[in-house]
């Protein structure tokens, strides 16, 4: 059964007709117009990172591989939602598929730090309770989004980091792997290229070199590769989650926006659920995910309008990236100010869209 949202527009003509309370004016004052808009029972949207993803740099095989993995991932969440499962469950399990794929910068295939390690960040948020969980800088937890959910549900904290987070993950019975599990040659190659460029620039930091921190050898261009998901379930509950390896060549325990609630992830049943991807430092400063929710909440903007304003703010600061989001009425938005963003949506009719480049 579809849920129907009634929009009742009461035409208040009383003030205008204050001096002439004719029966016609009275009748008009009481007249109502009812619009019914179908609200989808559930909806799900995902991203696999935004960046300089250009068709000319992609092979047909690589493009097909990304599309297939995006579809595999979103179908997992779709099935959960279709069968009445929670948006939290859909977000976690959908992200697991992308974490387990070396195509994305999350879980297996995460980018390398300057010390040639992989340090993973993740977060998840429940729009019903505003409860949230996050982990930063872990090296042994196979699926960081599962750790984020465990932090949310099984601890009294919101964010755990490093060794402590790993001990907690073990205590929770999560799958622990040797750090070498995350290693992929492709990402190591990216690190080497970045370091070579850095050496030539003698440590000079400019915009170009900052972009090079995201250099991806496979698609011969800069890109980000975080994964994320936002979903609305049949009970009207929203959830969002984000998982990443962060940025190539990061050091000093750098943490990006992905595990920061309000930046990388936010969900509120009253507004929307958002997952971000992009240049983390700017997404933290712009408080992207919460800002989108706040614009809907306080200003009554649509999800689309809110997302645009906030991404423009990121651009004004000098950063770039994108978001995927779903609002409480099931409207889905994928917006980005980069050349492309891996993304997919599914609605309650089972309709699937997949995108990579700008449309
Ligand atoms: N936002 C992530 C970070 O800065 C990177 C990404 O989205 O790929 O850590």
Short mmCIF file of C-alpha atoms and ligand atoms in Angstrom, two decimals:
data_model
loop_
_atom_site.label_atom_id
_atom_site.label_comp_id
_atom_site.label_asym_id
_atom_site.label_seq_id
_atom_site.Cartn_x
_atom_site.Cartn_y
_atom_site.Cartn_z
CA UNK A 1 0.00 0.00 0.00
CA UNK A 2 1.31 3.40 -0.99
CA UNK A 3 1.37 6.10 1.60
CA UNK A 4 -0.41 9.23 0.44
CA UNK A 5 0.68 12.68 1.57
CA UNK A 6 -2.25 15.04 1.55
CA UNK A 7 -1.40 18.64 0.83
CA UNK A 8 -4.27 20.80 1.99
CA UNK A 9 -4.10 24.33 0.71
CA UNK A 10 -6.46 26.56 2.70
CA UNK A 11 -7.23 29.78 0.83
CA UNK A 12 -7.38 32.40 3.53
CA UNK A 13 -9.26 35.24 1.94
CA UNK A 14 -10.66 36.51 5.20
CA UNK A 15 -8.24 39.43 5.47
CA UNK A 16 -8.72 40.53 1.88
CA UNK A 17 -12.46 40.37 2.25
CA UNK A 18 -12.56 41.77 5.76
CA UNK A 19 -14.72 44.74 4.79
CA UNK A 20 -17.10 42.80 2.57
CA UNK A 21 -17.97 39.54 4.23
CA UNK A 22 -20.12 38.36 1.35
CA UNK A 23 -21.31 34.79 1.30
CA UNK A 24 -19.15 34.23 -1.81
CA UNK A 25 -16.04 35.45 0.02
CA UNK A 26 -16.92 33.28 3.01
CA UNK A 27 -17.34 30.30 0.77
CA UNK A 28 -13.98 31.00 -0.87
CA UNK A 29 -12.34 31.46 2.51
CA UNK A 30 -13.37 27.98 3.44
CA UNK A 31 -12.51 26.39 0.14
CA UNK A 32 -9.71 23.84 0.12
CA UNK A 33 -7.70 22.34 -2.66
CA UNK A 34 -6.33 18.89 -2.06
CA UNK A 35 -3.32 17.59 -3.96
CA UNK A 36 -2.22 14.06 -3.46
CA UNK A 37 1.34 13.18 -4.20
CA UNK A 38 2.47 9.61 -4.11
CA UNK A 39 5.24 9.05 -1.63
CA UNK A 40 7.42 6.07 -2.43
CA UNK A 41 7.35 3.38 0.20
CA UNK A 42 11.12 3.32 0.25
CA UNK A 43 14.14 4.63 -1.66
CA UNK A 44 17.89 4.11 -1.75
CA UNK A 45 20.78 6.05 -3.25
CA UNK A 46 24.51 5.33 -3.25
CA UNK A 47 27.81 6.86 -4.31
CA UNK A 48 31.21 5.39 -4.97
CA UNK A 49 33.14 8.65 -4.92
CA UNK A 50 33.26 11.90 -6.88
CA UNK A 51 36.12 13.46 -8.80
CA UNK A 52 37.67 14.08 -12.18
CA UNK A 53 36.09 11.01 -13.68
CA UNK A 54 36.09 11.52 -17.43
CA UNK A 55 34.77 9.17 -20.08
CA UNK A 56 37.88 9.66 -22.19
CA UNK A 57 39.98 8.23 -19.36
CA UNK A 58 37.81 5.15 -18.85
CA UNK A 59 37.99 1.86 -20.70
CA UNK A 60 34.64 0.22 -21.51
CA UNK A 61 35.67 -2.70 -19.28
CA UNK A 62 36.41 -0.44 -16.33
CA UNK A 63 33.15 1.44 -16.80
CA UNK A 64 31.22 -1.82 -16.95
CA UNK A 65 32.95 -3.07 -13.81
CA UNK A 66 32.00 0.06 -11.86
CA UNK A 67 28.41 -0.08 -13.07
CA UNK A 68 28.09 -3.76 -12.23
CA UNK A 69 29.43 -3.25 -8.71
CA UNK A 70 27.19 -0.23 -8.10
CA UNK A 71 24.20 -2.27 -9.22
CA UNK A 72 25.19 -5.26 -7.11
CA UNK A 73 25.55 -3.01 -4.07
CA UNK A 74 22.30 -1.09 -4.43
CA UNK A 75 20.30 -4.24 -5.12
CA UNK A 76 21.38 -5.58 -1.72
CA UNK A 77 19.89 -2.54 0.00
CA UNK A 78 16.85 -2.57 -2.26
CA UNK A 79 15.99 -6.15 -1.30
CA UNK A 80 16.32 -5.35 2.39
CA UNK A 81 14.02 -2.35 2.06
CA UNK A 82 11.55 -4.19 -0.14
CA UNK A 83 11.26 -6.93 2.47
CA UNK A 84 10.53 -4.39 5.18
CA UNK A 85 14.06 -4.20 6.60
CA UNK A 86 15.41 -1.04 8.19
CA UNK A 87 17.21 1.73 6.37
CA UNK A 88 20.14 1.22 8.75
CA UNK A 89 20.45 -2.41 7.70
CA UNK A 90 20.18 -1.45 4.03
CA UNK A 91 22.86 1.23 4.37
CA UNK A 92 25.27 -1.07 6.20
CA UNK A 93 24.88 -4.07 3.89
CA UNK A 94 24.99 -1.96 0.72
CA UNK A 95 28.20 -0.29 1.84
CA UNK A 96 29.67 -3.71 2.70
CA UNK A 97 29.53 -4.68 -0.98
CA UNK A 98 31.51 -1.61 -1.97
CA UNK A 99 33.94 -1.98 0.95
CA UNK A 100 34.70 -5.52 -0.20
CA UNK A 101 35.39 -4.37 -3.76
CA UNK A 102 38.87 -3.12 -4.71
CA UNK A 103 37.26 -0.66 -7.13
CA UNK A 104 36.47 1.83 -4.39
CA UNK A 105 38.50 3.72 -1.84
CA UNK A 106 36.90 1.98 1.14
CA UNK A 107 37.71 -1.32 2.83
CA UNK A 108 39.67 -3.47 0.37
CA UNK A 109 41.22 -1.07 -2.12
CA UNK A 110 41.56 1.82 0.32
CA UNK A 111 44.21 4.40 -0.54
CA UNK A 112 47.62 4.36 1.15
CA UNK A 113 48.93 6.71 3.78
CA UNK A 114 52.36 8.29 3.50
CA UNK A 115 53.66 5.40 5.67
CA UNK A 116 52.26 2.85 3.18
CA UNK A 117 49.48 1.73 5.50
CA UNK A 118 45.71 1.84 5.01
CA UNK A 119 43.77 3.77 7.65
CA UNK A 120 40.03 3.58 7.39
CA UNK A 121 37.24 5.91 8.49
CA UNK A 122 33.47 5.36 8.56
CA UNK A 123 30.25 6.65 10.06
CA UNK A 124 26.56 5.84 10.18
CA UNK A 125 23.51 7.69 11.47
CA UNK A 126 19.98 6.71 12.38
CA UNK A 127 17.48 9.41 11.41
CA UNK A 128 14.84 8.15 13.82
CA UNK A 129 16.85 8.53 17.02
CA UNK A 130 19.63 10.84 15.82
CA UNK A 131 21.96 8.23 17.21
CA UNK A 132 25.25 7.92 15.36
CA UNK A 133 28.46 5.93 15.33
CA UNK A 134 31.86 6.46 13.74
CA UNK A 135 35.37 5.06 13.63
CA UNK A 136 38.59 6.67 12.46
CA UNK A 137 42.04 5.45 11.56
CA UNK A 138 41.50 1.70 11.89
CA UNK A 139 43.82 -0.76 10.14
CA UNK A 140 42.43 -4.20 10.97
CA UNK A 141 38.64 -4.01 10.82
CA UNK A 142 37.52 -5.49 7.52
CA UNK A 143 34.28 -3.52 7.27
CA UNK A 144 34.55 -0.16 9.02
CA UNK A 145 30.85 0.62 8.48
CA UNK A 146 30.04 -2.40 10.69
CA UNK A 147 32.30 -0.95 13.35
CA UNK A 148 30.56 2.42 13.06
CA UNK A 149 27.21 0.72 13.55
CA UNK A 150 28.53 -1.25 16.54
CA UNK A 151 29.83 1.98 18.08
CA UNK A 152 26.37 3.48 17.62
CA UNK A 153 24.42 0.53 18.97
CA UNK A 154 26.75 -1.19 21.41
CA UNK A 155 28.68 1.64 23.05
CA UNK A 156 27.79 4.87 24.75
CA UNK A 157 30.12 6.77 22.44
CA UNK A 158 29.77 8.27 19.00
CA UNK A 159 33.33 8.02 17.68
CA UNK A 160 36.19 5.66 18.42
CA UNK A 161 39.62 5.86 16.84
CA UNK A 162 42.77 3.82 16.20
CA UNK A 163 43.79 1.01 18.51
CA UNK A 164 40.90 1.49 20.89
CA UNK A 165 38.41 1.21 18.05
CA UNK A 166 40.10 -2.00 16.93
CA UNK A 167 39.94 -3.52 20.42
CA UNK A 168 36.24 -2.62 20.58
CA UNK A 169 35.70 -4.20 17.14
CA UNK A 170 37.30 -7.44 18.35
CA UNK A 171 35.17 -7.42 21.47
CA UNK A 172 32.11 -7.01 19.26
CA UNK A 173 33.07 -10.06 17.21
CA UNK A 174 33.57 -8.09 14.00
CA UNK A 175 35.78 -9.58 11.29
CA UNK A 176 39.41 -8.68 11.93
CA UNK A 177 41.97 -8.96 9.14
CA UNK A 178 45.70 -8.55 8.74
CA UNK A 179 46.39 -4.98 7.57
CA UNK A 180 47.77 -6.41 4.31
CA UNK A 181 44.19 -7.40 3.38
CA UNK A 182 43.55 -3.80 2.31
CA UNK A 183 46.59 -3.63 0.05
CA UNK A 184 46.08 -3.27 -3.71
CA UNK A 185 48.88 -2.61 -6.20
CA UNK A 186 46.83 0.05 -7.92
CA UNK A 187 46.58 2.18 -4.79
CA UNK A 188 50.25 1.65 -3.91
CA UNK A 189 51.13 2.85 -7.39
CA UNK A 190 49.04 5.98 -6.77
CA UNK A 191 50.97 6.66 -3.59
CA UNK A 192 54.30 6.29 -5.37
CA UNK A 193 53.28 8.73 -8.08
CA UNK A 194 52.10 11.26 -5.52
CA UNK A 195 55.36 10.95 -3.61
CA UNK A 196 57.40 11.38 -6.80
CA UNK A 197 55.50 14.54 -7.63
CA UNK A 198 55.87 15.76 -4.08
CA UNK A 199 59.64 15.20 -4.20
CA UNK A 200 59.88 17.20 -7.43
CA UNK A 201 57.90 20.02 -5.88
CA UNK A 202 60.17 19.97 -2.84
CA UNK A 203 57.30 19.95 -0.40
CA UNK A 204 55.58 22.97 -1.93
CA UNK A 205 51.86 22.70 -1.31
CA UNK A 206 49.61 24.26 -3.91
CA UNK A 207 46.18 23.39 -5.24
CA UNK A 208 47.56 21.13 -7.91
CA UNK A 209 49.64 19.07 -5.52
CA UNK A 210 46.70 18.81 -3.15
CA UNK A 211 44.68 17.35 -5.99
CA UNK A 212 47.48 14.94 -6.66
CA UNK A 213 46.86 13.45 -3.27
CA UNK A 214 43.83 11.87 -4.89
CA UNK A 215 45.67 10.75 -8.01
CA UNK A 216 44.31 7.52 -9.39
CA UNK A 217 46.54 5.65 -11.78
CA UNK A 218 43.74 3.57 -13.18
CA UNK A 219 41.70 6.39 -14.61
CA UNK A 220 44.68 8.69 -15.17
CA UNK A 221 43.22 11.53 -13.24
CA UNK A 222 42.41 12.90 -9.84
CA UNK A 223 39.42 11.37 -8.14
CA UNK A 224 37.98 10.58 -4.78
CA UNK A 225 36.58 7.13 -4.11
CA UNK A 226 34.72 7.06 -0.85
CA UNK A 227 31.50 5.05 -0.72
CA UNK A 228 28.21 6.04 0.84
CA UNK A 229 24.52 5.30 1.01
CA UNK A 230 21.31 7.03 2.11
CA UNK A 231 18.00 5.21 2.46
CA UNK A 232 14.37 5.61 3.46
CA UNK A 233 12.55 2.50 4.69
CA UNK A 234 8.89 1.49 4.76
CA UNK A 235 8.56 2.79 8.31
CA UNK A 236 9.64 6.27 7.27
CA UNK A 237 13.03 5.92 8.89
CA UNK A 238 16.03 7.53 7.22
CA UNK A 239 19.66 6.45 7.58
CA UNK A 240 22.97 7.33 5.99
CA UNK A 241 26.48 5.92 6.09
CA UNK A 242 29.90 6.64 4.61
CA UNK A 243 33.13 4.60 4.47
CA UNK A 244 36.56 5.56 3.14
CA UNK A 245 40.29 5.08 3.11
CA UNK A 246 40.60 8.86 3.14
CA UNK A 247 43.20 10.46 0.92
CA UNK A 248 46.35 9.10 -0.65
CA UNK A 249 49.54 10.14 1.14
CA UNK A 250 47.70 11.29 4.26
CA UNK A 251 49.85 11.48 7.36
CA UNK A 252 49.93 12.46 11.01
CA UNK A 253 46.71 10.51 11.62
CA UNK A 254 44.77 12.76 9.24
CA UNK A 255 41.01 12.20 9.48
CA UNK A 256 38.67 13.45 6.77
CA UNK A 257 34.98 14.21 6.71
CA UNK A 258 33.69 10.66 6.24
CA UNK A 259 33.59 9.75 9.96
CA UNK A 260 32.49 13.22 11.06
CA UNK A 261 28.78 13.29 11.80
CA UNK A 262 27.37 16.42 10.18
CA UNK A 263 30.08 16.54 7.53
CA UNK A 264 30.34 13.14 5.86
CA UNK A 265 27.11 11.67 7.17
CA UNK A 266 23.85 12.95 8.59
CA UNK A 267 20.31 11.58 8.92
CA UNK A 268 17.19 13.02 10.50
CA UNK A 269 13.69 11.64 9.95
CA UNK A 270 12.36 15.20 9.95
CA UNK A 271 14.47 16.18 6.95
CA UNK A 272 16.81 13.91 5.01
CA UNK A 273 19.74 11.49 5.03
CA UNK A 274 23.03 12.52 3.39
CA UNK A 275 26.38 10.92 2.56
CA UNK A 276 29.22 13.05 1.21
CA UNK A 277 32.32 12.44 -0.83
CA UNK A 278 35.01 14.86 -1.81
CA UNK A 279 37.84 16.89 -0.47
CA UNK A 280 37.33 16.13 3.20
CA UNK A 281 38.90 19.21 4.71
CA UNK A 282 36.40 21.42 2.89
CA UNK A 283 33.47 19.17 3.70
CA UNK A 284 34.33 19.42 7.38
CA UNK A 285 34.62 23.21 7.22
CA UNK A 286 31.32 23.52 5.33
CA UNK A 287 29.54 20.99 7.60
CA UNK A 288 28.00 19.66 4.42
CA UNK A 289 25.65 16.88 5.51
CA UNK A 290 24.13 18.70 8.47
CA UNK A 291 23.89 21.98 6.60
CA UNK A 292 21.72 20.35 3.94
CA UNK A 293 19.41 19.02 6.64
CA UNK A 294 19.38 22.40 8.41
CA UNK A 295 18.38 24.28 5.25
CA UNK A 296 15.40 21.95 4.87
CA UNK A 297 14.58 22.16 8.56
CA UNK A 298 14.95 25.87 9.20
CA UNK A 299 14.33 27.38 5.78
CA UNK A 300 11.90 24.89 4.28
CA UNK A 301 14.04 24.40 1.19
CA UNK A 302 13.74 21.33 -1.00
CA UNK A 303 16.51 18.73 -0.82
CA UNK A 304 17.68 19.74 -4.27
CA UNK A 305 17.89 23.44 -3.39
CA UNK A 306 19.64 22.72 -0.10
CA UNK A 307 22.23 20.44 -1.70
CA UNK A 308 23.07 23.03 -4.34
CA UNK A 309 23.56 25.83 -1.82
CA UNK A 310 25.85 23.71 0.34
CA UNK A 311 27.95 22.38 -2.55
CA UNK A 312 28.31 25.96 -3.79
CA UNK A 313 29.60 26.83 -0.35
CA UNK A 314 32.19 24.05 -0.64
CA UNK A 315 33.23 25.41 -4.04
CA UNK A 316 33.49 28.96 -2.68
CA UNK A 317 35.88 27.69 -0.03
CA UNK A 318 37.98 26.06 -2.76
CA UNK A 319 36.92 22.44 -2.38
CA UNK A 320 34.91 20.04 -4.48
CA UNK A 321 33.00 16.78 -4.29
CA UNK A 322 29.44 15.59 -4.12
CA UNK A 323 26.60 14.19 -2.05
CA UNK A 324 23.86 11.64 -2.31
CA UNK A 325 20.73 12.15 -0.24
CA UNK A 326 17.13 11.10 0.20
CA UNK A 327 14.52 13.16 1.99
CA UNK A 328 11.65 12.09 4.21
CA UNK A 329 9.31 12.01 1.21
CA UNK A 330 11.59 9.72 -0.77
CA UNK A 331 13.02 12.38 -3.11
CA UNK A 332 16.55 11.43 -4.07
CA UNK A 333 19.33 13.81 -5.07
CA UNK A 334 22.84 13.09 -6.37
CA UNK A 335 24.69 16.37 -6.78
CA UNK A 336 28.37 17.11 -7.35
CA UNK A 337 30.65 19.85 -8.60
CA UNK A 338 33.30 17.51 -9.96
CA UNK A 339 33.42 16.03 -13.46
CA UNK A 340 31.76 12.85 -12.28
CA UNK A 341 30.50 10.79 -9.38
CA UNK A 342 29.82 7.07 -9.28
CA UNK A 343 26.21 6.81 -8.20
CA UNK A 344 23.01 4.77 -8.37
CA UNK A 345 19.41 5.01 -7.21
CA UNK A 346 16.52 2.57 -6.77
CA UNK A 347 12.93 3.32 -5.89
CA UNK A 348 10.11 1.15 -4.60
CA UNK A 349 9.13 0.22 -8.14
CA UNK A 350 12.51 -1.40 -8.60
CA UNK A 351 13.58 1.27 -11.11
CA UNK A 352 17.35 1.55 -11.25
CA UNK A 353 19.50 4.46 -12.41
CA UNK A 354 23.29 4.38 -12.59
CA UNK A 355 25.53 7.32 -13.39
CA UNK A 356 29.24 8.03 -13.58
CA UNK A 357 29.80 11.24 -15.53
CA UNK A 358 28.08 14.59 -15.46
CA UNK A 359 24.65 14.48 -17.06
N1 LIG B 1 36.05 12.63 1.72
C1 LIG B 1 37.13 11.69 1.79
C2 LIG B 1 38.21 12.25 2.65
O1 LIG B 1 38.54 13.41 2.51
C3 LIG B 1 37.70 11.37 0.45
C4 LIG B 1 36.69 10.89 -0.55
O2 LIG B 1 35.54 11.30 -0.52
O3 LIG B 1 37.05 10.06 -1.37
O4 LIG B 1 38.76 11.51 3.43
#
